[in-house]
Short mmCIF file of C-alpha atoms in Angstrom, two decimals:
data_model
loop_
_atom_site.label_atom_id
_atom_site.label_comp_id
_atom_site.label_asym_id
_atom_site.label_seq_id
_atom_site.Cartn_x
_atom_site.Cartn_y
_atom_site.Cartn_z
CA MET A 802 0.00 0.02 0.02
CA ASP A 803 1.30 3.44 -0.92
CA PRO A 804 0.75 5.87 2.00
CA VAL A 805 1.07 8.89 -0.30
CA ASN A 806 -1.55 7.58 -2.85
CA PRO A 807 -3.99 5.42 -0.90
CA PRO A 808 -6.65 3.60 -2.92
CA SER A 809 -9.97 5.37 -3.28
CA PRO A 810 -12.63 4.16 -0.83
CA VAL A 811 -15.03 1.45 -1.97
CA ARG A 812 -18.34 3.02 -2.94
CA ASN A 813 -21.34 0.97 -1.87
CA GLU A 814 -24.51 1.88 -3.73
CA PRO A 815 -27.82 1.09 -2.02
CA TYR A 816 -29.97 -1.73 -3.40
CA LYS A 817 -32.46 -0.52 -5.97
CA THR A 818 -35.74 -2.17 -6.78
CA HIS A 819 -36.88 -2.85 -10.33
CA LEU A 820 -39.35 0.01 -9.92
CA ALA A 821 -36.60 2.43 -8.94
CA TYR A 822 -34.70 1.57 -12.11
CA VAL A 823 -37.83 2.00 -14.22
CA LYS A 824 -38.55 5.40 -12.64
CA GLU A 825 -35.04 6.52 -13.57
CA ARG A 826 -35.85 5.82 -17.25
CA ARG A 827 -39.50 6.81 -17.52
CA SER A 828 -41.54 9.82 -16.38
CA ASP A 829 -44.85 9.42 -14.51
CA GLU A 830 -46.60 10.50 -17.70
CA ASP A 831 -44.82 7.78 -19.73
CA GLY A 832 -45.80 5.21 -17.13
CA ALA A 833 -49.44 6.25 -17.17
CA ALA A 834 -49.50 6.09 -20.98
CA LEU A 835 -47.94 2.60 -20.99
CA LEU A 836 -50.39 1.43 -18.30
CA GLU A 837 -53.37 2.72 -20.31
CA GLU A 838 -52.04 1.05 -23.47
CA ALA A 839 -51.69 -2.28 -21.63
CA LEU A 840 -55.17 -1.99 -20.07
CA GLU A 841 -56.73 -1.21 -23.40
CA ALA A 842 -55.07 -4.28 -24.94
CA LEU A 843 -56.58 -6.42 -22.12
CA ARG A 844 -60.01 -4.89 -22.65
CA ILE A 845 -59.86 -5.72 -26.37
CA ARG A 846 -58.76 -9.29 -25.63
CA ARG A 847 -61.59 -9.72 -23.12
CA ARG A 848 -64.21 -8.45 -25.53
CA GLY A 849 -63.15 -11.17 -27.98
CA ARG A 850 -63.91 -13.95 -25.46
CA VAL A 851 -67.34 -15.50 -25.24
CA ALA A 852 -68.70 -16.17 -21.76
CA GLY A 853 -69.18 -19.86 -21.31
#
């Protein structure tokens, strides 16, 4: 170990959830639009099914 040039301290980053990573990439408006798109696709699929 070199006392004049010590190694930089280890940087521990806190654990991030999947949701935290998604929120870094998408705005709330983007998320709402994607959710509405997915819900509409489900509605269309359900309309195609016949109750039986």
